[in-house]
JSON list of C-alpha atoms in Angstrom, two decimals:
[
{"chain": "E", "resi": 1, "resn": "UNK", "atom": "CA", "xyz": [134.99, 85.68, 63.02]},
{"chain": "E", "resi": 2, "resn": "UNK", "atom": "CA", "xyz": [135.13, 89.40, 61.78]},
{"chain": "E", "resi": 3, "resn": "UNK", "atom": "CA", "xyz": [131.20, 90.67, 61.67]},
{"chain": "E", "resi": 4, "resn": "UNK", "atom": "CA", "xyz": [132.46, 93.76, 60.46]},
{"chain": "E", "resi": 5, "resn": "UNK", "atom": "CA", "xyz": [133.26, 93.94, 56.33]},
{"chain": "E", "resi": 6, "resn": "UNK", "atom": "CA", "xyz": [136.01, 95.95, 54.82]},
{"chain": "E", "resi": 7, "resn": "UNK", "atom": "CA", "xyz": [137.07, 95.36, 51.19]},
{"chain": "E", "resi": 8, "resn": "UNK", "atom": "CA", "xyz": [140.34, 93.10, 50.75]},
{"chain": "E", "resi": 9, "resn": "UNK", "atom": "CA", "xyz": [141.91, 96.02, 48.99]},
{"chain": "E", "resi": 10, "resn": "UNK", "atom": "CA", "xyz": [142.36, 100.04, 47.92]},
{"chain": "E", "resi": 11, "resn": "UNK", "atom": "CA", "xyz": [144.65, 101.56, 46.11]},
{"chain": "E", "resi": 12, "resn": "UNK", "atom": "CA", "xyz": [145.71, 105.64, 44.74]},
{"chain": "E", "resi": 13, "resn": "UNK", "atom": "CA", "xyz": [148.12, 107.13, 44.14]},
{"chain": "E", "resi": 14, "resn": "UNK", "atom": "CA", "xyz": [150.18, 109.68, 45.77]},
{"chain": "E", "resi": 15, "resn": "UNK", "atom": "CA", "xyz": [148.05, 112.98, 46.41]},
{"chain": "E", "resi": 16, "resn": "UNK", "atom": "CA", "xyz": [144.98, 110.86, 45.64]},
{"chain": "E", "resi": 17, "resn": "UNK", "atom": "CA", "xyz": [141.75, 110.43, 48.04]},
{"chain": "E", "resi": 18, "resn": "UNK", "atom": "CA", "xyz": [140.59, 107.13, 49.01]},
{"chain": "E", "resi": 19, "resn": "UNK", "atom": "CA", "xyz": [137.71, 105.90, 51.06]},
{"chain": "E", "resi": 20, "resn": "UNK", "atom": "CA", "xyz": [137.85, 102.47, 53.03]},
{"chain": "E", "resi": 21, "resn": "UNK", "atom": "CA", "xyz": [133.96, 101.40, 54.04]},
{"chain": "E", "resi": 22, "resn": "UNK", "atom": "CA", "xyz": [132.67, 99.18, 57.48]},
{"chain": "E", "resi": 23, "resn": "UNK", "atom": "CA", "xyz": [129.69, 97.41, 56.84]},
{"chain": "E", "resi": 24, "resn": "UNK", "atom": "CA", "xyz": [128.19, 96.30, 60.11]},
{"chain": "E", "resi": 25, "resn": "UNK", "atom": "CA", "xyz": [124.69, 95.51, 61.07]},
{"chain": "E", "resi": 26, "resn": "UNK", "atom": "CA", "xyz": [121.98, 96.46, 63.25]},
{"chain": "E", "resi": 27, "resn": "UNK", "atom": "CA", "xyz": [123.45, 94.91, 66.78]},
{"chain": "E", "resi": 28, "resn": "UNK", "atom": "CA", "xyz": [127.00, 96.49, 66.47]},
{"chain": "E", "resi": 29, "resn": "UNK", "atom": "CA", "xyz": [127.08, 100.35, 64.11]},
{"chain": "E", "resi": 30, "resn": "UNK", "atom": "CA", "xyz": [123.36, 100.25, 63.66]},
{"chain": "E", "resi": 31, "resn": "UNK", "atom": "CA", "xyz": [123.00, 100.15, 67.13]},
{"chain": "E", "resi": 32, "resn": "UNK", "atom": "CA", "xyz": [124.84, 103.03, 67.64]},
{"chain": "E", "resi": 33, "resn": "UNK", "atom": "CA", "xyz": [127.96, 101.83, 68.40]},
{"chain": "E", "resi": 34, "resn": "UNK", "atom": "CA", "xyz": [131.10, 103.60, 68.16]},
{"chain": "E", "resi": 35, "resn": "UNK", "atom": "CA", "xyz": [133.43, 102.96, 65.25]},
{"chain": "E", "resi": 36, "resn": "UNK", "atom": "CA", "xyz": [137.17, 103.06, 65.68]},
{"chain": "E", "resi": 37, "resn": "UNK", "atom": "CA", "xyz": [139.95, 102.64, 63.05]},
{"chain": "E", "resi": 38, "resn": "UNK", "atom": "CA", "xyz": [143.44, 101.45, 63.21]},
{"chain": "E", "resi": 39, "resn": "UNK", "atom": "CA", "xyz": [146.26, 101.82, 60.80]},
{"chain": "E", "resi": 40, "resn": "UNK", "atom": "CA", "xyz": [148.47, 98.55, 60.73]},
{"chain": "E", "resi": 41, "resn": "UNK", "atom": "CA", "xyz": [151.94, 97.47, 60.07]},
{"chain": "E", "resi": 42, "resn": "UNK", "atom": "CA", "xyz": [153.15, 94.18, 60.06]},
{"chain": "E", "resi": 43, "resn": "UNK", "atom": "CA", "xyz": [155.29, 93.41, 62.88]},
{"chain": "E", "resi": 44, "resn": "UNK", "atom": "CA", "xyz": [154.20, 96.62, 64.64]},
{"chain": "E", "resi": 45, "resn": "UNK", "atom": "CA", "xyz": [151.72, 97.30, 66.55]},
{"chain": "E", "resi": 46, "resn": "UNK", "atom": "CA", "xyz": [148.43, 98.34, 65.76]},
{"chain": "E", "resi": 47, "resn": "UNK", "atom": "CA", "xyz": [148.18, 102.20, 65.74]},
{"chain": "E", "resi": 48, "resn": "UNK", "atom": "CA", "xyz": [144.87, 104.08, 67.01]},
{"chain": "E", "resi": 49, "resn": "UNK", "atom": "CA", "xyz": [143.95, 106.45, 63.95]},
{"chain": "E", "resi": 50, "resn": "UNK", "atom": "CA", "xyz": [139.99, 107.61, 64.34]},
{"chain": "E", "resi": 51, "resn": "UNK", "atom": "CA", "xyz": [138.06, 106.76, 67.68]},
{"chain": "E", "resi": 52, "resn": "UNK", "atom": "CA", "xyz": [134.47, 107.40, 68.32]},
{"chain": "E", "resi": 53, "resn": "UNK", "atom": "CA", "xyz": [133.58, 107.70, 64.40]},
{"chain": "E", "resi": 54, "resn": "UNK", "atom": "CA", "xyz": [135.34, 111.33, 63.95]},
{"chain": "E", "resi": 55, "resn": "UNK", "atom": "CA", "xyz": [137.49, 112.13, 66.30]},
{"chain": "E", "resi": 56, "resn": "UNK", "atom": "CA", "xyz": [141.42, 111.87, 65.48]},
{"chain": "E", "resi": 57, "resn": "UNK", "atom": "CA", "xyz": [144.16, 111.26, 68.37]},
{"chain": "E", "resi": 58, "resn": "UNK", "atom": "CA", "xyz": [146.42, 113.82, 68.78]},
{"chain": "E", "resi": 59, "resn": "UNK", "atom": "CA", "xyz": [149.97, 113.00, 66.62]},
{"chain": "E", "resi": 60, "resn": "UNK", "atom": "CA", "xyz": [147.57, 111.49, 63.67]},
{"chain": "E", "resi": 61, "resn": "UNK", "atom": "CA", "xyz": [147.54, 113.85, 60.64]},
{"chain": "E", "resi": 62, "resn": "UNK", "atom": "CA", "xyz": [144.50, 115.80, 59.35]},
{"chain": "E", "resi": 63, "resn": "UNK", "atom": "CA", "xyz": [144.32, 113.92, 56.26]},
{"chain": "E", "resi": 64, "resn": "UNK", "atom": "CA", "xyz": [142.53, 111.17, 58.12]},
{"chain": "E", "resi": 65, "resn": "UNK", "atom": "CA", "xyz": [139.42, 111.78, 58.75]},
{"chain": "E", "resi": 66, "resn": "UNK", "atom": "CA", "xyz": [136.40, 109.04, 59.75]},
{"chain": "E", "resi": 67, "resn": "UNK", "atom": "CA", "xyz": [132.59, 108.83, 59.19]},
{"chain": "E", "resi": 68, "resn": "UNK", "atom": "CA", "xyz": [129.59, 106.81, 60.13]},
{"chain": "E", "resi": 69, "resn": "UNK", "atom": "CA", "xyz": [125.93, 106.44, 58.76]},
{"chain": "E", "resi": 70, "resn": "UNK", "atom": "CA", "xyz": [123.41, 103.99, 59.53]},
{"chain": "E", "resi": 71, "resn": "UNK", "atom": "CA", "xyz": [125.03, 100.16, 59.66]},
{"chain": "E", "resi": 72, "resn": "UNK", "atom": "CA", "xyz": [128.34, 102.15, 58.41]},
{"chain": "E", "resi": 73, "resn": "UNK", "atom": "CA", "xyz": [131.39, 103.74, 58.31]},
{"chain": "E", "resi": 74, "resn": "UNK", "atom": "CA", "xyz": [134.03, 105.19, 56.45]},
{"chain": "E", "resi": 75, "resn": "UNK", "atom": "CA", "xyz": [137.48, 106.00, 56.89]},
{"chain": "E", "resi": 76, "resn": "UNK", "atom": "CA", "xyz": [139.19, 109.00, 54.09]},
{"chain": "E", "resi": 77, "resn": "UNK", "atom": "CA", "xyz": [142.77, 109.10, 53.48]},
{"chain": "E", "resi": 78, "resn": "UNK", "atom": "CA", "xyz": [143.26, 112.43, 51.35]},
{"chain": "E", "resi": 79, "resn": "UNK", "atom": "CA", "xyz": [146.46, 113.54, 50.40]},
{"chain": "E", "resi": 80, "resn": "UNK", "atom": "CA", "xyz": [147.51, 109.87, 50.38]},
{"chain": "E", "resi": 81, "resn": "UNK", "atom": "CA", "xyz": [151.48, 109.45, 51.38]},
{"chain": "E", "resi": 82, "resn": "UNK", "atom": "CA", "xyz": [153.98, 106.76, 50.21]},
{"chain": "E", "resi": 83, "resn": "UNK", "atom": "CA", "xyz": [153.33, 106.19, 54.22]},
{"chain": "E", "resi": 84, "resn": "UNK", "atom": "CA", "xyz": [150.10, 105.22, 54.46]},
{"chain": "E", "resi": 85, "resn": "UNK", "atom": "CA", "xyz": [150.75, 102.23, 52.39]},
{"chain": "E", "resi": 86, "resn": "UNK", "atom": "CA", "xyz": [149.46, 99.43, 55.69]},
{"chain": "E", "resi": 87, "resn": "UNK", "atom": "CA", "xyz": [146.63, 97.78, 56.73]},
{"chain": "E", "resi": 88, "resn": "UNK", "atom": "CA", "xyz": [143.61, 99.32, 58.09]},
{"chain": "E", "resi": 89, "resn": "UNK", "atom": "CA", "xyz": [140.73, 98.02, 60.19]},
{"chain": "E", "resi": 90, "resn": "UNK", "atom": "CA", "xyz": [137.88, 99.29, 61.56]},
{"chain": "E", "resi": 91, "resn": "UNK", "atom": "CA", "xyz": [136.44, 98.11, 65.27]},
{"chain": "E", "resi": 92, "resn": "UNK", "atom": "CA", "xyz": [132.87, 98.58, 67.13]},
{"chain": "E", "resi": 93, "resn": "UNK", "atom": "CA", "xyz": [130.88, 96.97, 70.17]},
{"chain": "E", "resi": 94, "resn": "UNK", "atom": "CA", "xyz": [128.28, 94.15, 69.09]},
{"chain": "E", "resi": 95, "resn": "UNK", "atom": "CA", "xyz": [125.42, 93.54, 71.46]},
{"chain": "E", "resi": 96, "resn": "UNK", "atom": "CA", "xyz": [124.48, 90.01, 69.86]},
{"chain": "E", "resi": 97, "resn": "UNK", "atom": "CA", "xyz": [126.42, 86.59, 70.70]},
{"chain": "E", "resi": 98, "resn": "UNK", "atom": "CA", "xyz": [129.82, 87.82, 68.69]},
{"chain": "E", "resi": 99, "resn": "UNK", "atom": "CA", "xyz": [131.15, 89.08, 71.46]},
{"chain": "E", "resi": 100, "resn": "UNK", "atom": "CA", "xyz": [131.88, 92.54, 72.95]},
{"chain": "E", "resi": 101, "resn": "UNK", "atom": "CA", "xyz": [134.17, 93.94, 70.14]},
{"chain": "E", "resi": 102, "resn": "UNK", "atom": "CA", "xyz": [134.35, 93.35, 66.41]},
{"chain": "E", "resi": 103, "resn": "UNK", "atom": "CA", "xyz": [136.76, 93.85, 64.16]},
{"chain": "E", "resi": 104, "resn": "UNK", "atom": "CA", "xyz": [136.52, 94.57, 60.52]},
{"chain": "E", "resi": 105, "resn": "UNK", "atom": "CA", "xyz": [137.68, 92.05, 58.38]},
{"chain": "E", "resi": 106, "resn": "UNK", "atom": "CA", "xyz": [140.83, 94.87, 57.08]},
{"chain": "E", "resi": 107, "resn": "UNK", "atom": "CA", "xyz": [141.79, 96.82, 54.14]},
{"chain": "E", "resi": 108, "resn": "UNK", "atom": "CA", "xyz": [145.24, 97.01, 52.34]},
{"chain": "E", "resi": 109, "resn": "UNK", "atom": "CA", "xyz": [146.43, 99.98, 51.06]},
{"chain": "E", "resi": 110, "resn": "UNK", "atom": "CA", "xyz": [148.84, 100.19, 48.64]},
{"chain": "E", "resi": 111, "resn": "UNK", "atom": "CA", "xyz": [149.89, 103.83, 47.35]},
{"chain": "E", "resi": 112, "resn": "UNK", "atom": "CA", "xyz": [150.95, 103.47, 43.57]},
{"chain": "Q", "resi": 1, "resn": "UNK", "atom": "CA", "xyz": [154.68, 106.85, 77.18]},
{"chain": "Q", "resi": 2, "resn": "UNK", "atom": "CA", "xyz": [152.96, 103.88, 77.67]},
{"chain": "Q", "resi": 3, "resn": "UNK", "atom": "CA", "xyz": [154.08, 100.51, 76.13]},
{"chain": "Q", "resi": 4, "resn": "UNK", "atom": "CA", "xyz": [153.16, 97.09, 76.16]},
{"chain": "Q", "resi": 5, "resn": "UNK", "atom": "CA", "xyz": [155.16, 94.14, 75.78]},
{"chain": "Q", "resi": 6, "resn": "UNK", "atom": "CA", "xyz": [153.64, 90.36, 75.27]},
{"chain": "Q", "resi": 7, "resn": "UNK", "atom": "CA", "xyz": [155.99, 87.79, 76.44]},
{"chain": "Q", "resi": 8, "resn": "UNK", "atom": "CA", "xyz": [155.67, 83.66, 76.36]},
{"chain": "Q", "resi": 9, "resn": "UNK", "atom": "CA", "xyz": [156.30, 81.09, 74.84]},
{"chain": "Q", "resi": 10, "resn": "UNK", "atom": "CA", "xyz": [156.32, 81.06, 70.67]},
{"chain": "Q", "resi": 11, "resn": "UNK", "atom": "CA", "xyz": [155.58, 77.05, 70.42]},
{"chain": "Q", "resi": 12, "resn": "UNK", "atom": "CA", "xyz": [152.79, 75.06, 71.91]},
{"chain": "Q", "resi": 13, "resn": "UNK", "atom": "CA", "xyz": [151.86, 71.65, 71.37]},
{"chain": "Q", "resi": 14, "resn": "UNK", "atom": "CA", "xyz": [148.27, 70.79, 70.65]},
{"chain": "Q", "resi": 15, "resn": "UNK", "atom": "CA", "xyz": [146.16, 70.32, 73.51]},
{"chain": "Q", "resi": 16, "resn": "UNK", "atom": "CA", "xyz": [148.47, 72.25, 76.20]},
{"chain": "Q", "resi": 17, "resn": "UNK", "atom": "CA", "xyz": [148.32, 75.07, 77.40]},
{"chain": "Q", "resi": 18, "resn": "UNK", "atom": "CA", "xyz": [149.08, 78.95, 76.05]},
{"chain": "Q", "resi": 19, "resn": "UNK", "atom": "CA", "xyz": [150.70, 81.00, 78.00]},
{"chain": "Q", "resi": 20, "resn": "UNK", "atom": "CA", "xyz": [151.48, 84.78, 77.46]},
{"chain": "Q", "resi": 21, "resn": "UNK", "atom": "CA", "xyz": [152.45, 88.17, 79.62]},
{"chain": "Q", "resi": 22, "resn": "UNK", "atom": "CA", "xyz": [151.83, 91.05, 78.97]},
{"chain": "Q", "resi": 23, "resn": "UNK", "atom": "CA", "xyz": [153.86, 93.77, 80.90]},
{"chain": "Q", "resi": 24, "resn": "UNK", "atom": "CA", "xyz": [152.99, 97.09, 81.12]},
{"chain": "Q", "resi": 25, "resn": "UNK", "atom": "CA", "xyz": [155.10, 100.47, 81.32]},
{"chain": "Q", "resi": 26, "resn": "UNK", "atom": "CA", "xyz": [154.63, 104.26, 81.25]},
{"chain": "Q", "resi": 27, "resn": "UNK", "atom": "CA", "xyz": [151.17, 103.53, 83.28]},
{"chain": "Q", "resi": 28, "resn": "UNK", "atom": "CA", "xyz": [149.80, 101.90, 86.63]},
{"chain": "Q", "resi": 29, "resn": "UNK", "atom": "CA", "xyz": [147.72, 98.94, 85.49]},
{"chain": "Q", "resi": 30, "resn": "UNK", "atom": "CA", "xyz": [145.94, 99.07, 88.85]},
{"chain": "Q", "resi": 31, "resn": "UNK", "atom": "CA", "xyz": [144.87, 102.99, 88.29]},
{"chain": "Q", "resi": 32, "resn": "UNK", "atom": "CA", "xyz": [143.06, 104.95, 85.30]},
{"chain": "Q", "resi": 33, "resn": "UNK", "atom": "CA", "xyz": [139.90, 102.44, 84.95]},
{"chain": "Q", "resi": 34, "resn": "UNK", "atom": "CA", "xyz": [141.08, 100.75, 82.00]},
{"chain": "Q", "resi": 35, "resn": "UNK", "atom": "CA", "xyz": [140.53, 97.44, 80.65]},
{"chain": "Q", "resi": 36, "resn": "UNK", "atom": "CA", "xyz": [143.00, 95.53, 80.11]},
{"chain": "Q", "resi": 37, "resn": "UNK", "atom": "CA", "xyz": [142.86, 93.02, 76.37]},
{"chain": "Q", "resi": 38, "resn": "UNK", "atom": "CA", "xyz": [143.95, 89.69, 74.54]},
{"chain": "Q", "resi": 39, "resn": "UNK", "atom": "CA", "xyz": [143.33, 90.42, 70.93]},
{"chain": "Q", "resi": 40, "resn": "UNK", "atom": "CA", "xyz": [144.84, 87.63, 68.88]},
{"chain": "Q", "resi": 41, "resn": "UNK", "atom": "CA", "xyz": [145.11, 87.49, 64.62]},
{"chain": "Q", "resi": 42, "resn": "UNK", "atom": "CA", "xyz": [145.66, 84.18, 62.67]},
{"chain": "Q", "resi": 43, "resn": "UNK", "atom": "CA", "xyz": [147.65, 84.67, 59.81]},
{"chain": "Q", "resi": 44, "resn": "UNK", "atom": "CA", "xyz": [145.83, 85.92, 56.73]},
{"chain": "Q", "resi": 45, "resn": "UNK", "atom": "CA", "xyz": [142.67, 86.64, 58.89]},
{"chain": "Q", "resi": 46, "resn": "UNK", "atom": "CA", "xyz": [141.28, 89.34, 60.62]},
{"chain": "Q", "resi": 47, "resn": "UNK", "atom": "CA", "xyz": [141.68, 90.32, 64.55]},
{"chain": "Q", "resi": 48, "resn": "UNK", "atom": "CA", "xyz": [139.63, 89.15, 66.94]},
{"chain": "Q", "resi": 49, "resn": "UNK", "atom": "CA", "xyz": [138.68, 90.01, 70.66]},
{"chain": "Q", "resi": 50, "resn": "UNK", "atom": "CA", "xyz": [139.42, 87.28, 73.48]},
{"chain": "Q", "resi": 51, "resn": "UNK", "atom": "CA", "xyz": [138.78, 89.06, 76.23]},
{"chain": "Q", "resi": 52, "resn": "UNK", "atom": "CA", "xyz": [139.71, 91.88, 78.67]},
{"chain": "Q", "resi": 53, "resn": "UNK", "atom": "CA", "xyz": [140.20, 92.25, 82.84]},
{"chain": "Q", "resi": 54, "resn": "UNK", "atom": "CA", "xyz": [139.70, 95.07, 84.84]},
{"chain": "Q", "resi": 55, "resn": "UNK", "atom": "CA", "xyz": [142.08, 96.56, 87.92]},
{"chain": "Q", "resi": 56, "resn": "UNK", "atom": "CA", "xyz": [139.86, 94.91, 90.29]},
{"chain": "Q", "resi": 57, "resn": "UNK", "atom": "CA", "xyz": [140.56, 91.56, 88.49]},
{"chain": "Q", "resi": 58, "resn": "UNK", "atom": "CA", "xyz": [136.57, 91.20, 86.81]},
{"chain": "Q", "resi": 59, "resn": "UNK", "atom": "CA", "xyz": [136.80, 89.61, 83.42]},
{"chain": "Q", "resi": 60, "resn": "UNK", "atom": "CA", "xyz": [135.05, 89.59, 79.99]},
{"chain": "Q", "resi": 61, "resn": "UNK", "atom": "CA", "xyz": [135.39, 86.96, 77.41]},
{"chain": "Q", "resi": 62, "resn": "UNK", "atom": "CA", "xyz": [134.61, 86.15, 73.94]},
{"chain": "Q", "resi": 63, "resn": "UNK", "atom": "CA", "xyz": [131.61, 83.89, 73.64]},
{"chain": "Q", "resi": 64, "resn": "UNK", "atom": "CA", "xyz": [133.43, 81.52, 71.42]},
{"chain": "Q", "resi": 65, "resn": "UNK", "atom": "CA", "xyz": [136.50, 81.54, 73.65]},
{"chain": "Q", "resi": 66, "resn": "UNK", "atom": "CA", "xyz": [135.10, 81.29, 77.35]},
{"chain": "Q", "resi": 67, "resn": "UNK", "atom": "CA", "xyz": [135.59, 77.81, 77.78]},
{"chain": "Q", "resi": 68, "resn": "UNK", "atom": "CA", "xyz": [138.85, 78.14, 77.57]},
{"chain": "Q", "resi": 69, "resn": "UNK", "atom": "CA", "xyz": [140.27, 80.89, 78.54]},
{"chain": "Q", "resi": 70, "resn": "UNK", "atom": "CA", "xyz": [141.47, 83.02, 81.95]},
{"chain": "Q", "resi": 71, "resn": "UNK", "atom": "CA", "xyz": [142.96, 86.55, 82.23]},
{"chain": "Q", "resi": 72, "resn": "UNK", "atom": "CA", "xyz": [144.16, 87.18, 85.24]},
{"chain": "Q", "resi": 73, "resn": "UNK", "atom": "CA", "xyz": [146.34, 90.77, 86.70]},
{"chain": "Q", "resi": 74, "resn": "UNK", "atom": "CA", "xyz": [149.48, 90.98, 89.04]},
{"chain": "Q", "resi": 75, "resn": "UNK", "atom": "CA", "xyz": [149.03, 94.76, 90.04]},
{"chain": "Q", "resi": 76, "resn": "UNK", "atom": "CA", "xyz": [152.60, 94.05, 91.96]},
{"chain": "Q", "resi": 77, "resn": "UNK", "atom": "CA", "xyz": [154.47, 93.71, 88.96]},
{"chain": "Q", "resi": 78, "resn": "UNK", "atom": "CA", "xyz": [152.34, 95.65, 86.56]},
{"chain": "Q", "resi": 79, "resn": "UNK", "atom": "CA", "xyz": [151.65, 92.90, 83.97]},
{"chain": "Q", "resi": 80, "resn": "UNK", "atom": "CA", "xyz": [148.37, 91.11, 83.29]},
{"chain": "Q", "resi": 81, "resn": "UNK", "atom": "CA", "xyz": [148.40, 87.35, 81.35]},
{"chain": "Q", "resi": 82, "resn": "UNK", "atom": "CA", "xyz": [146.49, 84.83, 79.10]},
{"chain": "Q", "resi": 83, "resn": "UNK", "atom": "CA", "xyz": [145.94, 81.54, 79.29]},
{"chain": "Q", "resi": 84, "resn": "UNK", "atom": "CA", "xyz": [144.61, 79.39, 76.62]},
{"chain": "Q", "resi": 85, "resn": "UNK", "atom": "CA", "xyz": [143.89, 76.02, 77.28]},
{"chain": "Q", "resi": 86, "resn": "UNK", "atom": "CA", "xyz": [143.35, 72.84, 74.95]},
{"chain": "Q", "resi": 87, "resn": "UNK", "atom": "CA", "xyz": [144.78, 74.59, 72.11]},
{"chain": "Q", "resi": 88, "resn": "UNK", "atom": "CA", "xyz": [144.74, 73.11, 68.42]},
{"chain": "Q", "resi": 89, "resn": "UNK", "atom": "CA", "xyz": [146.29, 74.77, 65.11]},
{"chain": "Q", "resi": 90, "resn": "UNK", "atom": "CA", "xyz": [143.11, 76.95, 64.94]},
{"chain": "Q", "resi": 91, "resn": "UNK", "atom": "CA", "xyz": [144.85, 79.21, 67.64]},
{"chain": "Q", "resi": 92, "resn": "UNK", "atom": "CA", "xyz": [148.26, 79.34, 65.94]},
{"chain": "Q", "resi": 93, "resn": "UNK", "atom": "CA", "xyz": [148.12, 83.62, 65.69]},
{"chain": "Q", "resi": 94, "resn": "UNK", "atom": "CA", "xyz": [149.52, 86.92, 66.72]},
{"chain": "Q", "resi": 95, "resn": "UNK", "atom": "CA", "xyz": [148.65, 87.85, 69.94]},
{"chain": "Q", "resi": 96, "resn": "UNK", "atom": "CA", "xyz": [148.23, 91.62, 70.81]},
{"chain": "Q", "resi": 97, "resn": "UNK", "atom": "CA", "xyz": [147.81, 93.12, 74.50]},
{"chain": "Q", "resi": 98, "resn": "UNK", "atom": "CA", "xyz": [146.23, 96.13, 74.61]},
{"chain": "Q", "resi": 99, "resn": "UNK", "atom": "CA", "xyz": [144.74, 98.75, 76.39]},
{"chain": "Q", "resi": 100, "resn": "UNK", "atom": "CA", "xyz": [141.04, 99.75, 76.68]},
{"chain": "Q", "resi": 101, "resn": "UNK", "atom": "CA", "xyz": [139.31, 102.56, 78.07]},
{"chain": "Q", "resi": 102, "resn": "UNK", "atom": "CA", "xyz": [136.34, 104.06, 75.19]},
{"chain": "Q", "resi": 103, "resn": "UNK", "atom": "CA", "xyz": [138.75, 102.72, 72.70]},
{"chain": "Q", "resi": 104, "resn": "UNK", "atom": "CA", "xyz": [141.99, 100.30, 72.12]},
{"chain": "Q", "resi": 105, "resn": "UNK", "atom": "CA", "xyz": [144.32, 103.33, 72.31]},
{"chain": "Q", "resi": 106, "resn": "UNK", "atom": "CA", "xyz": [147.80, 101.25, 73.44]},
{"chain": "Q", "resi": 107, "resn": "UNK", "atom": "CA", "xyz": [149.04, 97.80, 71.72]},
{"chain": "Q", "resi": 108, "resn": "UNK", "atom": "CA", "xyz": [151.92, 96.04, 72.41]},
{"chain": "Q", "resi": 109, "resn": "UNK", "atom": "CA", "xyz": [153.67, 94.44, 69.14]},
{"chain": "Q", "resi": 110, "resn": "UNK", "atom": "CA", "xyz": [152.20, 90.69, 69.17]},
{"chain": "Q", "resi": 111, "resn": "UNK", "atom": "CA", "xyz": [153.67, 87.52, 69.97]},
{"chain": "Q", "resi": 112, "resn": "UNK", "atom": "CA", "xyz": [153.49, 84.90, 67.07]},
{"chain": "Q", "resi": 113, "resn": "UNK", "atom": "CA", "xyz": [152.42, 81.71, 68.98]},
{"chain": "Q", "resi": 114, "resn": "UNK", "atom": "CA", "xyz": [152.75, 78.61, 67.14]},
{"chain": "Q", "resi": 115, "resn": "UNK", "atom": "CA", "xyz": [150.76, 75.40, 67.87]},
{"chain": "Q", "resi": 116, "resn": "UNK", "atom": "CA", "xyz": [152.73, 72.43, 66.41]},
{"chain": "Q", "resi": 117, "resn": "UNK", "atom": "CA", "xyz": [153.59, 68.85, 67.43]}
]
């Protein structure tokens, strides 16, 4: 039921930038929603790693760093880390029949 | 630090009901104006929202869900809970508690709830 489209997979390797995109429409991040990302590991719970488009949580390293334009957004890994080999999904508010929140549909990243 | 910890049963049988808990620590459920969320994930798919509660027990659901389900809160012992009726296979998942404010900023682990004959 995810409205919200991440590709299946990205990959780098260590050192590397990568960029994981959120394609939405225009009732959920076109409308102006607020994007949020989560890192994932199995068997753990989810971990919040960018809310309201930009903005980082304290504890959550510099090298992530979130953007959002028109129906979408992105989420940058720089410096990418043997640790930041998970899953990663993004997460907005949809004003049509989907229901309040969204989630993307995730991203795996594997560091090489 | 606050934690969250889903409880319940790990088989159901098809048309019964789920049940889950999800118990709260580190934080008042009845204080802060959160929201309070099911967020479930089937394997190999993506997450997806069944609902929330607030401290003075008013729910949201997912559209698709509603039918279905109930969140309710016991403030007394700081846990909130799903229920899931009618189940089939389709709602063999994970399923997260979390809490929800402007964002999902706490998660408990997930429960892996099995619906099986």
């Amino acid at each position: 039921q995810s409205v919200l489209t991440q590709p299946p997979s990205v990959s780098g390797a260590p050192g590397q930038r990568v960029t994981i995109s959120c394609t939405g429409s225009s009732s959920n991040i076109g409308a102006g929603f607020d994007v949020h990302w989560f890192q994932h590991l199995p068997g753990t719970a989810p971990r919040l790693l960018i809310y309201g488009n930009t903005n980082r949580p304290s504890g959550v390293p510099d090298r992530f760093s979130g953007s959002k334009s028109g129906t979408s957004a992105s989420l940058a890994i720089t410096g990418l880390q043997a640790e930041d080999e998970a899953d990663y999904y993004c997460q907005s508010y949809d004003s049509s029949l989907s229901g309040f929140f969204v989630f993307g549909t995730g991203t795996k990243v594997t560091v090489l | 630090q606050v934690q969250l910890q889903e409880s319940g049963p790990g088989l159901v049988k098809p048309s019964q009901t789920l049940s889950l808990t999800c118990t709260v620590s580190g934080a008042s459920i009845s204080s802060g104006n959160y929201y309070w969320s099911w967020i479930r994930q089937p394997a190999g798919k993506g997450l997806e929202w069944i609902g929330r509660i607030y401290t003075s027990g008013s729910t949201n659901y997912n559209p698709s869900l509603r039918s279905r389900v109930t969140i309710s809160v016991d403030t007394s012992k700081n846990q909130f809970s799903l229920k899931l009726n009618s189940v089939t296979a389709a709602d063999t998942a994970v399923y997260y508690c979390a809490r929800y404010r402007l964002n999902f900023d706490y998660w408990g682990q997930g429960t892996l709830v099995t619906v099986s004959s």
